mmCIF file of C-alpha atoms in Angstrom:
data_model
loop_
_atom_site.group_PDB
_atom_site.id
_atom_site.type_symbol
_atom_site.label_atom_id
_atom_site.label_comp_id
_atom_site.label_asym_id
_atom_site.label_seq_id
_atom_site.Cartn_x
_atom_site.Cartn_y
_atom_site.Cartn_z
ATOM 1 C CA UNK A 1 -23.883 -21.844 43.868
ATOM 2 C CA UNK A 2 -25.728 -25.254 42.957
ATOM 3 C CA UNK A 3 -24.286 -25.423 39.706
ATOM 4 C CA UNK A 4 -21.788 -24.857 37.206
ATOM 5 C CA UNK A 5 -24.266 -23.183 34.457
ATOM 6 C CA UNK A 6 -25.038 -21.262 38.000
ATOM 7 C CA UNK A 7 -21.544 -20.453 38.023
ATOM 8 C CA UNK A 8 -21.258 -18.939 34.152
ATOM 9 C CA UNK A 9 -24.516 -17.009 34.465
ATOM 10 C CA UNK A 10 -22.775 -15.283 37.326
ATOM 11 C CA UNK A 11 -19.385 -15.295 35.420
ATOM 12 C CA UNK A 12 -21.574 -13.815 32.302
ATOM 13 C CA UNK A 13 -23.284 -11.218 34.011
ATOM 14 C CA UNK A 14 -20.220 -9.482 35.564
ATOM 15 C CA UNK A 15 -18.304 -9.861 32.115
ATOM 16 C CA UNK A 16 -21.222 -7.826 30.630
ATOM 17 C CA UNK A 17 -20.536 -5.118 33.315
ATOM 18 C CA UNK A 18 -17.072 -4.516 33.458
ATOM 19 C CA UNK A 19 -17.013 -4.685 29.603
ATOM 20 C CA UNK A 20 -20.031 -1.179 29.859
ATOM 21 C CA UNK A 21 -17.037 0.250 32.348
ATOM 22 C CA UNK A 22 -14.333 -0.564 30.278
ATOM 23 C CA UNK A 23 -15.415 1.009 26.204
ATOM 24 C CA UNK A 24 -16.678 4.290 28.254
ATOM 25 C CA UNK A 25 -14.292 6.306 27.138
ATOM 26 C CA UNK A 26 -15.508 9.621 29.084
ATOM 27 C CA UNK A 27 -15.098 8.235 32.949
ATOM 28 C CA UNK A 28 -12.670 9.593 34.962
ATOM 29 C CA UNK A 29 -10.600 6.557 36.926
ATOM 30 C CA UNK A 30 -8.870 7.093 39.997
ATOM 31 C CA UNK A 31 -6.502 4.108 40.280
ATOM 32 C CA UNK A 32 -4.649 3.511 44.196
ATOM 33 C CA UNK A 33 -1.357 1.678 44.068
ATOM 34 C CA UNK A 34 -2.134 -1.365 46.466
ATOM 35 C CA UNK A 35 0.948 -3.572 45.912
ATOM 36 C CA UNK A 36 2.217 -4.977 49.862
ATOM 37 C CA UNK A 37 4.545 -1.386 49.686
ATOM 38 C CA UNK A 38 1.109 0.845 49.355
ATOM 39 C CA UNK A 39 -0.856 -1.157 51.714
ATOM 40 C CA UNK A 40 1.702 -1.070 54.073
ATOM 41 C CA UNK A 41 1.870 3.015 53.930
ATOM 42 C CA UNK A 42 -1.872 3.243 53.987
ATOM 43 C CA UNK A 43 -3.149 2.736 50.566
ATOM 44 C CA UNK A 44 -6.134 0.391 51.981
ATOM 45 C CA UNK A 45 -8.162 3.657 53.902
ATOM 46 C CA UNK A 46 -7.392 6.012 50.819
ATOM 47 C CA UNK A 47 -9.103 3.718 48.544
ATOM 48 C CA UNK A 48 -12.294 3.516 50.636
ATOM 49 C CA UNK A 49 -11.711 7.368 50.915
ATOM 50 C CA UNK A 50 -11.915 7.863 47.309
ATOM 51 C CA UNK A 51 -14.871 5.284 47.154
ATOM 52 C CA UNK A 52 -16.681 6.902 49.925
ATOM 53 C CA UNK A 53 -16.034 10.567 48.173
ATOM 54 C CA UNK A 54 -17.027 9.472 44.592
ATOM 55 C CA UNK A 55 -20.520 8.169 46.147
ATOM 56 C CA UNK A 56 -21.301 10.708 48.372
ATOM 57 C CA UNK A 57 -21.393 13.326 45.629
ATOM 58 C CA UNK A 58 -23.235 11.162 43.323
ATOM 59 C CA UNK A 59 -20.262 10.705 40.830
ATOM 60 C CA UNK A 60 -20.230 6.876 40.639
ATOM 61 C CA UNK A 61 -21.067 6.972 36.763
ATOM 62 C CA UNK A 62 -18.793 9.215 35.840
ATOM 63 C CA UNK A 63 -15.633 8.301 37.609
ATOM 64 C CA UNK A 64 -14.545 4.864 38.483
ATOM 65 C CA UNK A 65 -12.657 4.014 41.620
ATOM 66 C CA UNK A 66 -10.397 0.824 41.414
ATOM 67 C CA UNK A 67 -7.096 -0.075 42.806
ATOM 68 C CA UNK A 68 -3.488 -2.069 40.723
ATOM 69 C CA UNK A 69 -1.051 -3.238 41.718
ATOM 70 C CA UNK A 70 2.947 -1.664 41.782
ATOM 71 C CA UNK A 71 2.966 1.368 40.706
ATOM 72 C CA UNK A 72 7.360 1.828 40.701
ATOM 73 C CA UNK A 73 7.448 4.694 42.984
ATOM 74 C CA UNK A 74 7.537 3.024 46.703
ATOM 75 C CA UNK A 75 9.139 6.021 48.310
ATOM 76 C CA UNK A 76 5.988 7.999 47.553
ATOM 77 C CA UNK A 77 3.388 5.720 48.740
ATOM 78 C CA UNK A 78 0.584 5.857 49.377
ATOM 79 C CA UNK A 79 0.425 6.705 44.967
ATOM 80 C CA UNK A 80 -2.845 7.515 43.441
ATOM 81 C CA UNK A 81 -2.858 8.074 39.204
ATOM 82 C CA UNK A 82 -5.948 10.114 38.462
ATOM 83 C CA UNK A 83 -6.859 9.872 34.675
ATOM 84 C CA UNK A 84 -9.363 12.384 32.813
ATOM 85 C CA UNK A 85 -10.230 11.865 29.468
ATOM 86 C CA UNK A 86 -8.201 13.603 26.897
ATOM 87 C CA UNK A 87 -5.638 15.217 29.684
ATOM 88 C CA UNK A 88 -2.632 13.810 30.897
ATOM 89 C CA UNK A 89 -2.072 11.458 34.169
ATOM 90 C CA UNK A 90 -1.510 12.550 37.469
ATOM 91 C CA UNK A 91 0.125 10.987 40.039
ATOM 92 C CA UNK A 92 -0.513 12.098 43.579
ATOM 93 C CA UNK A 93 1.990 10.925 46.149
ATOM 94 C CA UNK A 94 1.751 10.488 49.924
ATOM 95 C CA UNK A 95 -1.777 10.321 49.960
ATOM 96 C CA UNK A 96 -4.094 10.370 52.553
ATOM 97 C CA UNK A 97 -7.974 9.408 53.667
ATOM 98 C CA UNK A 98 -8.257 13.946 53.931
ATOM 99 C CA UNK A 99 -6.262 14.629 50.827
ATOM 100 C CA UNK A 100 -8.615 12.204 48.933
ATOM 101 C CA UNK A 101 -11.770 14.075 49.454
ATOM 102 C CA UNK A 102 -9.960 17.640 48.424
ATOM 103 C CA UNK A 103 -8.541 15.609 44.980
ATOM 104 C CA UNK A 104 -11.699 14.673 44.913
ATOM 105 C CA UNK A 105 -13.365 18.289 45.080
ATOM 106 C CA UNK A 106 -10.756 20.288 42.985
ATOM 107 C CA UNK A 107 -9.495 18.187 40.423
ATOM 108 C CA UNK A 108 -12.377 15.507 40.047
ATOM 109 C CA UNK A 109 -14.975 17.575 40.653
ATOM 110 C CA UNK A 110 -13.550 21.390 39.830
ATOM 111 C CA UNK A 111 -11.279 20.333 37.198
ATOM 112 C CA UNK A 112 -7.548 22.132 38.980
ATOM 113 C CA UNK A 113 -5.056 19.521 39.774
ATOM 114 C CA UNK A 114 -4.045 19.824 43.384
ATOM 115 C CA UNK A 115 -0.230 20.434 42.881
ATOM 116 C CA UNK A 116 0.800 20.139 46.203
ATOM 117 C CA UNK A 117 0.095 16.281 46.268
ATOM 118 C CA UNK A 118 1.579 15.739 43.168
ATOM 119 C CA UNK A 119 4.669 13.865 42.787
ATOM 120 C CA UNK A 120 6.445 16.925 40.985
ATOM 121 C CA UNK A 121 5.580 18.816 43.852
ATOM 122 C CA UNK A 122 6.992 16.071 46.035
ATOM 123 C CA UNK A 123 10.451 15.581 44.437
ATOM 124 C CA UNK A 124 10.867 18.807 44.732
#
C-alpha cells in the first residue's frame, strides 16, 4: 500500500463483498469452532477440509465456509454448526478432515444429516 485512500479502496471493496455474502439469505454456512480448545483438537485441518470439499464440488456460491470462535462445548471438539436455510442447526462433534467430506456429501450436498457425528448422537 502507498497510501491511505489506497488503503480504503481496499477496505471498500471487501466491505462490498462480505456485505453480497452476508443479505444472501439461501447459502448454506458451515461454521468450525476455532477458539485455542478447537485448534488444539484439530479444528485447523477440518476447516481446510470443509474448504477443500465445498470447492471441489463446485459449491462455493451456495455454501459458505468460515470459522468463530468458542463454541461452549470443549469436550466435543473439534465442533462444526452446519446451518441450512429454513431448518434447524446442527452441531457435529469430534470432527474430522474424513468426516468433513461425508457431511459434506449427505447433508450439504444430499440433504440427510449425518447423525452419527452429531452431538446428540455423541452424548449419548
Amino acid at each position: 500500500m502507498k497510501s491511505l485512500a489506497e488503503l480504503q479502496a481496499i477496505k471498500e471493496k471487501m466491505k462490498g463483498s462480505i456485505g453480497l455474502r452476508e443479505e444472501d439469505k439461501n447459502c448454506k454456512r458451515i461454521v468450525v469452532g476455532m477458539a485455542t480448545c478447537g485448534i488444539a483438537a484439530g479444528a485447523r485441518p477440518v476447516l481446510t477440509a470443509f474448504a477443500e470439499e465445498v470447492a471441489k464440488r463446485g459449491l462455493t456460491q451456495d455454501v459458505m465456509v468460515s470459522q468463530t470462535g468458542c463454541i461452549g462445548i470443549c469436550q466435543y471438539e473439534p465442533v462444526v454448526e452446519v446451518f441450512v436455510p429454513g431448518e434447524q442447526k446442527v452441531t457435529y462433534v469430534k470432527m474430522t478432515a474424513e468426516k468433513a467430506a461425508r457431511v459434506v456429501e449427505e447433508h450439504i450436498v444430499g440433504g440427510n444429516v449425518v447423525k452419527e457425528y452429531t452431538i446428540g448422537a455423541s452424548a449419548k
